[in-house]
Amino acid sequence: MPPGQPLKQKKPPACDRCKAKRVVCYPELLGGSCPRCVENGAECTTTPVTRRPRGTVPQEERAPRRRKRSPSHQLQSPSGADTPQDSSPEAIPVGRPLQSTVAPIQDLAPDLVQHLLDCFEQLPQRTHPDLPLAALRNSLQSVGWRTSLLPLSSQAFAYALYACAALVALHPSILGAGLLPTFEELDRAPVETTDWASFGRRREPACRALREEAFRIAQEANVVANYTDTTNAACCFLLDYLDNCRPFVGKLSRPYAVALLAHARTLAEVSEEPSFAHAMGWSAFLAIQALKSTHQGAPIIFTPGDQRMLYGADLLTLDQMTIKLRDASTAHDLQVVIHCVRPYTSQVIEVARKIDDTITGAFPRRRPLDEKAIIDCVAAIKRLDVVHYLILERIAILHPVPTPSIFPSRQPDGVAPGPSFFQSVMQAIKLVASMCYTTLVLSLHQEVQRRAREEESSANAWLGGERERERIARLRRQVTDMAREAARECAEGLDDLPGLAYGLHFSSYPEAWVQILLDEVAETGQLSLENRKALSSILLVLKLSGFSYVDSSVDSTIASIEAHLQLPSSNNLLQAPAPFPPTFLDPNALAIGDPQLNLMLTDGLDVDGWSPLSSLSAPVVPLADGLQAWDY
C-alpha cells in the first residue's frame, strides 16, 4: 500500500437478526441499525464473537468434532455399547427447523413410544403391505425405547409413525392436562353429545411438534433419494399422508408419494413374486392413489407397468367377477369377496385413467368438453357399479347388522382371528368398494360442473350447435343424479366404518358431498328423508373428526348442515332407490316363494324396473356403438 494512503476500515460484523435469517447485512459503521432492521422495525443488536487463533486440526480429530454437532441422531455403534454421556436423554438436544413454532423435542418417554405404537394399530395406514412395523418395534425394544439411538432412517420412520398415531392417542404427553378417558370409555360415550373437538384442540401442539420433527429428520436422512431401504419407502408413505391430511389437504404436488412409488418400483425389481395378501394390499393402495390424483386433477403417479410389478397381471374381468358374485351357492363365502378385491380395484384404476385422460387431466381441461368422453366415462362407471353393487350385497349377507366401533380393540398377537376380525375385514372391503365408486362419480361430477360454470361466462360461451348443447346438458343432468345417489351411498358407508381413524380417508370429500346434497335441497325446496339421513351421517363423522384435528372449514360445514337439518323433512317425496335389494343372493329368500326374486336370482333380470346398472327411473336406451345413455 502506498505510504500516506488511509487504511480501509474493516466491515463490522452482521447483526444477530440478519445472521439468524442468513441474509446479507449492511451494518452501520457508527453503530446504528442496519437497513433491514430499520425496514422491519426490529431492534438491531450485534453479539460480539471472539475469534479463536487460526491453527491446523489433525485429520484424526476432525471426524469426532463433526459427529458431536448432532448427537441426537448419532448412529448406534456396532458393538452396541454407548457411553453414559452419549446415551443420556438429557444430553440429546434435537434441532428444529428455523420456522418452527414449538419447543424442541427431547427423546420421547418409553411409555409414550409404546402407547403410540399401539395406537398406530387403529389407523388404516397400518394395512400398507410394506410397513416394517414389527422390525421397528423390535429395534426400539432393543435400545430401551430410545428413538434417538436408532439409525437415522429408522428415526425418520419412527417419528412419522408417532405423528400419525398422535391423531388418536390418549396419552397425557399428547393431550396435556385434563380428562384422560380410556378407549373403552370413549367407545361407550354418547356420540352426539360428546365434545370431540376438545380432544383435537388439546392434541394440536403435540401433533404439530411430532409432524415437524418427522419432516426434519426425514430431510436429514434423505429418505426420498435412498431407494434401497424399505424403511425409507415406509417413511415416504407416512410423510405423504401427513403432508396431505387435514388441514393440509388440496395440494397438487405430492413429492413423498412420487418418492414412495420410486422406492416400491426399485424394491419390486429385486423381490420375489408378491403373495396374495401383499398383492391385494398394493392394489387397494394404488386405487386410492389414483382416485386422489383424479379428484385433484393431477397426473396419476404410477404407470400400468408399476401395477403389474407390484400386484401382478392375472386378474378377473368385470364379466367374470359378475358371474362369481352372482353365484348363489357361494353367497356365504367370504373368500369370493376377498378374491374380487384385487381385480375390482384394478378396474377402478382403469376407469380413473380414462377420466383423467379424457376429462379431468391437464390436457383435456384445455379443450372443449367432449360428449363422447362423458358417455364413455359414464358407461365405464356404470359397468363398475354392477360389481360394486354385488360386493355390497355379499357383505350385507355376511355382515347383515352393522356394529360400528369408534375405537376397535386390537387383535392380540398369536391369537386365532375371531368374529371381530372378520367383521373388520368386511367393513374395510365395504369401505374400499364404496369409496372407489363414489369418488369416481365425484371427480366426474365436479369437473362437469366446473365446465358448466365456465361456459356460463361470456368469455367461454358455448360454440357448438343447439342439439349438441342439449345433449351435453342432458349428460350433465345424468352425472348430477349419479352424484346425488353416490352422496347418499357414501353417507351410508360412513355408518359402518371399521373405526374412527378410517373416517379420515374421507377427509377431503365431506364438504363436496354435503354441497351436492344441499344443492338438491335448494333445487327441490324440500329436504327429503334420504338426504336428511345422509346429512346426519356426514355430520356425525365430521364431529368425530374433531377428535383428531382442528380445521375451521369443518366448523363452517357443520354449521351449514345443522342449519338445514332444522328444516322439516318432506314425507311426500318418493324415497330414493335402495342401493341394493336386501334379499338379493340370499338363498333363504327362495323359501318366501317370491317369483320376482327367483327370476332375479336365476336370470339376473330387473325387479319392477330396477336395474343394478342404474338407479334412475327412466328406461335404458342402447346406443349404436354398444354404449348406454339415460334419457330424461
PDB file of N, CA and C in Angstrom, residues 39-84:
ATOM      1  N   GLU A  39     -36.093  -1.325   8.285  1.00  0.00           N
ATOM      2  CA  GLU A  39     -37.259  -1.587   7.431  1.00  0.00           C
ATOM      3  C   GLU A  39     -38.312  -2.412   8.143  1.00  0.00           C
ATOM      4  N   ASN A  40     -37.893  -3.379   8.957  1.00  0.00           N
ATOM      5  CA  ASN A  40     -38.831  -4.246   9.669  1.00  0.00           C
ATOM      6  C   ASN A  40     -39.185  -3.730  11.052  1.00  0.00           C
ATOM      7  N   GLY A  41     -38.647  -2.602  11.452  1.00  0.00           N
ATOM      8  CA  GLY A  41     -38.958  -2.054  12.768  1.00  0.00           C
ATOM      9  C   GLY A  41     -38.467  -2.907  13.904  1.00  0.00           C
ATOM     10  N   ALA A  42     -37.374  -3.636  13.693  1.00  0.00           N
ATOM     11  CA  ALA A  42     -36.845  -4.520  14.723  1.00  0.00           C
ATOM     12  C   ALA A  42     -35.616  -3.897  15.367  1.00  0.00           C
ATOM     13  N   GLU A  43     -35.363  -4.314  16.585  1.00  0.00           N
ATOM     14  CA  GLU A  43     -34.180  -3.837  17.298  1.00  0.00           C
ATOM     15  C   GLU A  43     -32.943  -4.498  16.709  1.00  0.00           C
ATOM     16  N   CYS A  44     -31.946  -3.700  16.388  1.00  0.00           N
ATOM     17  CA  CYS A  44     -30.725  -4.201  15.761  1.00  0.00           C
ATOM     18  C   CYS A  44     -29.650  -4.371  16.829  1.00  0.00           C
ATOM     19  N   THR A  45     -29.340  -5.608  17.134  1.00  0.00           N
ATOM     20  CA  THR A  45     -28.316  -5.905  18.133  1.00  0.00           C
ATOM     21  C   THR A  45     -27.263  -6.805  17.511  1.00  0.00           C
ATOM     22  N   THR A  46     -26.050  -6.651  17.985  1.00  0.00           N
ATOM     23  CA  THR A  46     -24.928  -7.450  17.485  1.00  0.00           C
ATOM     24  C   THR A  46     -24.176  -8.038  18.664  1.00  0.00           C
ATOM     25  N   THR A  47     -24.132  -9.350  18.712  1.00  0.00           N
ATOM     26  CA  THR A  47     -23.390 -10.037  19.772  1.00  0.00           C
ATOM     27  C   THR A  47     -21.954 -10.231  19.320  1.00  0.00           C
ATOM     28  N   PRO A  48     -20.995  -9.673  20.055  1.00  0.00           N
ATOM     29  CA  PRO A  48     -19.589  -9.815  19.623  1.00  0.00           C
ATOM     30  C   PRO A  48     -19.145 -11.268  19.679  1.00  0.00           C
ATOM     31  N   VAL A  49     -18.373 -11.667  18.706  1.00  0.00           N
ATOM     32  CA  VAL A  49     -17.845 -13.021  18.607  1.00  0.00           C
ATOM     33  C   VAL A  49     -16.332 -12.969  18.740  1.00  0.00           C
ATOM     34  N   THR A  50     -15.809 -13.712  19.674  1.00  0.00           N
ATOM     35  CA  THR A  50     -14.359 -13.771  19.890  1.00  0.00           C
ATOM     36  C   THR A  50     -13.770 -14.819  18.964  1.00  0.00           C
ATOM     37  N   ARG A  51     -12.930 -14.371  18.065  1.00  0.00           N
ATOM     38  CA  ARG A  51     -12.326 -15.299  17.115  1.00  0.00           C
ATOM     39  C   ARG A  51     -11.169 -16.034  17.770  1.00  0.00           C
ATOM     40  N   ARG A  52     -11.132 -17.339  17.571  1.00  0.00           N
ATOM     41  CA  ARG A  52     -10.031 -18.123  18.108  1.00  0.00           C
ATOM     42  C   ARG A  52      -8.849 -18.054  17.147  1.00  0.00           C
ATOM     43  N   PRO A  53      -7.666 -18.243  17.650  1.00  0.00           N
ATOM     44  CA  PRO A  53      -6.492 -18.181  16.763  1.00  0.00           C
ATOM     45  C   PRO A  53      -6.534 -19.289  15.722  1.00  0.00           C
ATOM     46  N   ARG A  54      -6.046 -18.953  14.547  1.00  0.00           N
ATOM     47  CA  ARG A  54      -6.027 -19.924  13.459  1.00  0.00           C
ATOM     48  C   ARG A  54      -5.029 -21.027  13.759  1.00  0.00           C
ATOM     49  N   GLY A  55      -5.344 -22.192  13.348  1.00  0.00           N
ATOM     50  CA  GLY A  55      -4.448 -23.324  13.558  1.00  0.00           C
ATOM     51  C   GLY A  55      -4.923 -24.514  12.759  1.00  0.00           C
ATOM     52  N   THR A  56      -4.099 -25.470  12.607  1.00  0.00           N
ATOM     53  CA  THR A  56      -4.447 -26.684  11.865  1.00  0.00           C
ATOM     54  C   THR A  56      -4.937 -27.743  12.832  1.00  0.00           C
ATOM     55  N   VAL A  57      -5.971 -28.458  12.411  1.00  0.00           N
ATOM     56  CA  VAL A  57      -6.542 -29.534  13.215  1.00  0.00           C
ATOM     57  C   VAL A  57      -6.128 -30.856  12.602  1.00  0.00           C
ATOM     58  N   PRO A  58      -5.563 -31.751  13.384  1.00  0.00           N
ATOM     59  CA  PRO A  58      -5.179 -33.059  12.830  1.00  0.00           C
ATOM     60  C   PRO A  58      -6.374 -33.773  12.216  1.00  0.00           C
ATOM     61  N   GLN A  59      -6.114 -34.551  11.167  1.00  0.00           N
ATOM     62  CA  GLN A  59      -7.187 -35.237  10.444  1.00  0.00           C
ATOM     63  C   GLN A  59      -7.960 -36.185  11.340  1.00  0.00           C
ATOM     64  N   GLU A  60      -7.292 -36.844  12.283  1.00  0.00           N
ATOM     65  CA  GLU A  60      -7.979 -37.819  13.114  1.00  0.00           C
ATOM     66  C   GLU A  60      -8.917 -37.167  14.106  1.00  0.00           C
ATOM     67  N   GLU A  61      -8.797 -35.830  14.314  1.00  0.00           N
ATOM     68  CA  GLU A  61      -9.674 -35.155  15.264  1.00  0.00           C
ATOM     69  C   GLU A  61     -10.879 -34.504  14.596  1.00  0.00           C
ATOM     70  N   ARG A  62     -10.913 -34.476  13.255  1.00  0.00           N
ATOM     71  CA  ARG A  62     -11.994 -33.763  12.575  1.00  0.00           C
ATOM     72  C   ARG A  62     -13.298 -34.555  12.596  1.00  0.00           C
ATOM     73  N   ALA A  63     -13.247 -35.849  12.393  1.00  0.00           N
ATOM     74  CA  ALA A  63     -14.478 -36.654  12.352  1.00  0.00           C
ATOM     75  C   ALA A  63     -15.221 -36.638  13.668  1.00  0.00           C
ATOM     76  N   PRO A  64     -14.566 -36.809  14.828  1.00  0.00           N
ATOM     77  CA  PRO A  64     -15.319 -36.744  16.079  1.00  0.00           C
ATOM     78  C   PRO A  64     -15.996 -35.403  16.283  1.00  0.00           C
ATOM     79  N   ARG A  65     -15.356 -34.303  15.843  1.00  0.00           N
ATOM     80  CA  ARG A  65     -15.977 -32.999  16.039  1.00  0.00           C
ATOM     81  C   ARG A  65     -17.241 -32.878  15.205  1.00  0.00           C
ATOM     82  N   ARG A  66     -17.220 -33.428  13.989  1.00  0.00           N
ATOM     83  CA  ARG A  66     -18.418 -33.370  13.158  1.00  0.00           C
ATOM     84  C   ARG A  66     -19.544 -34.197  13.751  1.00  0.00           C
ATOM     85  N   ARG A  67     -19.229 -35.316  14.350  1.00  0.00           N
ATOM     86  CA  ARG A  67     -20.275 -36.157  14.928  1.00  0.00           C
ATOM     87  C   ARG A  67     -20.934 -35.479  16.107  1.00  0.00           C
ATOM     88  N   LYS A  68     -20.229 -34.651  16.821  1.00  0.00           N
ATOM     89  CA  LYS A  68     -20.800 -34.029  18.001  1.00  0.00           C
ATOM     90  C   LYS A  68     -21.790 -32.926  17.655  1.00  0.00           C
ATOM     91  N   ARG A  69     -21.876 -32.542  16.386  1.00  0.00           N
ATOM     92  CA  ARG A  69     -22.782 -31.462  16.033  1.00  0.00           C
ATOM     93  C   ARG A  69     -24.236 -31.898  16.124  1.00  0.00           C
ATOM     94  N   SER A  70     -24.517 -33.173  15.946  1.00  0.00           N
ATOM     95  CA  SER A  70     -25.905 -33.657  16.016  1.00  0.00           C
ATOM     96  C   SER A  70     -25.951 -34.929  16.834  1.00  0.00           C
ATOM     97  N   PRO A  71     -25.729 -34.832  18.143  1.00  0.00           N
ATOM     98  CA  PRO A  71     -25.703 -36.055  18.952  1.00  0.00           C
ATOM     99  C   PRO A  71     -27.034 -36.760  19.016  1.00  0.00           C
ATOM    100  N   SER A  72     -28.153 -36.074  18.726  1.00  0.00           N
ATOM    101  CA  SER A  72     -29.452 -36.735  18.814  1.00  0.00           C
ATOM    102  C   SER A  72     -29.619 -37.793  17.743  1.00  0.00           C
ATOM    103  N   HIS A  73     -28.836 -37.717  16.674  1.00  0.00           N
ATOM    104  CA  HIS A  73     -29.003 -38.661  15.570  1.00  0.00           C
ATOM    105  C   HIS A  73     -27.749 -39.498  15.368  1.00  0.00           C
ATOM    106  N   GLN A  74     -26.902 -39.613  16.394  1.00  0.00           N
ATOM    107  CA  GLN A  74     -25.704 -40.433  16.276  1.00  0.00           C
ATOM    108  C   GLN A  74     -26.097 -41.901  16.176  1.00  0.00           C
ATOM    109  N   LEU A  75     -25.557 -42.593  15.188  1.00  0.00           N
ATOM    110  CA  LEU A  75     -25.901 -43.989  14.980  1.00  0.00           C
ATOM    111  C   LEU A  75     -25.317 -44.844  16.080  1.00  0.00           C
ATOM    112  N   GLN A  76     -25.972 -45.937  16.356  1.00  0.00           N
ATOM    113  CA  GLN A  76     -25.508 -46.863  17.378  1.00  0.00           C
ATOM    114  C   GLN A  76     -24.242 -47.557  16.900  1.00  0.00           C
ATOM    115  N   SER A  77     -23.293 -47.712  17.796  1.00  0.00           N
ATOM    116  CA  SER A  77     -22.036 -48.354  17.438  1.00  0.00           C
ATOM    117  C   SER A  77     -22.273 -49.827  17.154  1.00  0.00           C
ATOM    118  N   PRO A  78     -21.419 -50.443  16.339  1.00  0.00           N
ATOM    119  CA  PRO A  78     -21.637 -51.862  16.011  1.00  0.00           C
ATOM    120  C   PRO A  78     -21.656 -52.756  17.230  1.00  0.00           C
ATOM    121  N   SER A  79     -20.883 -52.416  18.234  1.00  0.00           N
ATOM    122  CA  SER A  79     -20.856 -53.262  19.421  1.00  0.00           C
ATOM    123  C   SER A  79     -22.054 -53.065  20.305  1.00  0.00           C
ATOM    124  N   GLY A  80     -22.819 -51.991  20.048  1.00  0.00           N
ATOM    125  CA  GLY A  80     -23.999 -51.722  20.860  1.00  0.00           C
ATOM    126  C   GLY A  80     -23.669 -51.024  22.151  1.00  0.00           C
ATOM    127  N   ALA A  81     -22.415 -50.676  22.410  1.00  0.00           N
ATOM    128  CA  ALA A  81     -22.034 -50.032  23.661  1.00  0.00           C
ATOM    129  C   ALA A  81     -22.043 -48.542  23.476  1.00  0.00           C
ATOM    130  N   ASP A  82     -22.714 -47.819  24.371  1.00  0.00           N
ATOM    131  CA  ASP A  82     -22.769 -46.371  24.359  1.00  0.00           C
ATOM    132  C   ASP A  82     -22.269 -45.868  25.696  1.00  0.00           C
ATOM    133  N   THR A  83     -21.566 -44.766  25.650  1.00  0.00           N
ATOM    134  CA  THR A  83     -21.108 -44.163  26.895  1.00  0.00           C
ATOM    135  C   THR A  83     -22.278 -43.551  27.617  1.00  0.00           C
ATOM    136  N   PRO A  84     -22.230 -43.403  28.939  1.00  0.00           N
ATOM    137  CA  PRO A  84     -23.345 -42.807  29.663  1.00  0.00           C
ATOM    138  C   PRO A  84     -23.669 -41.408  29.181  1.00  0.00           C
TER     139      PRO A  84
END
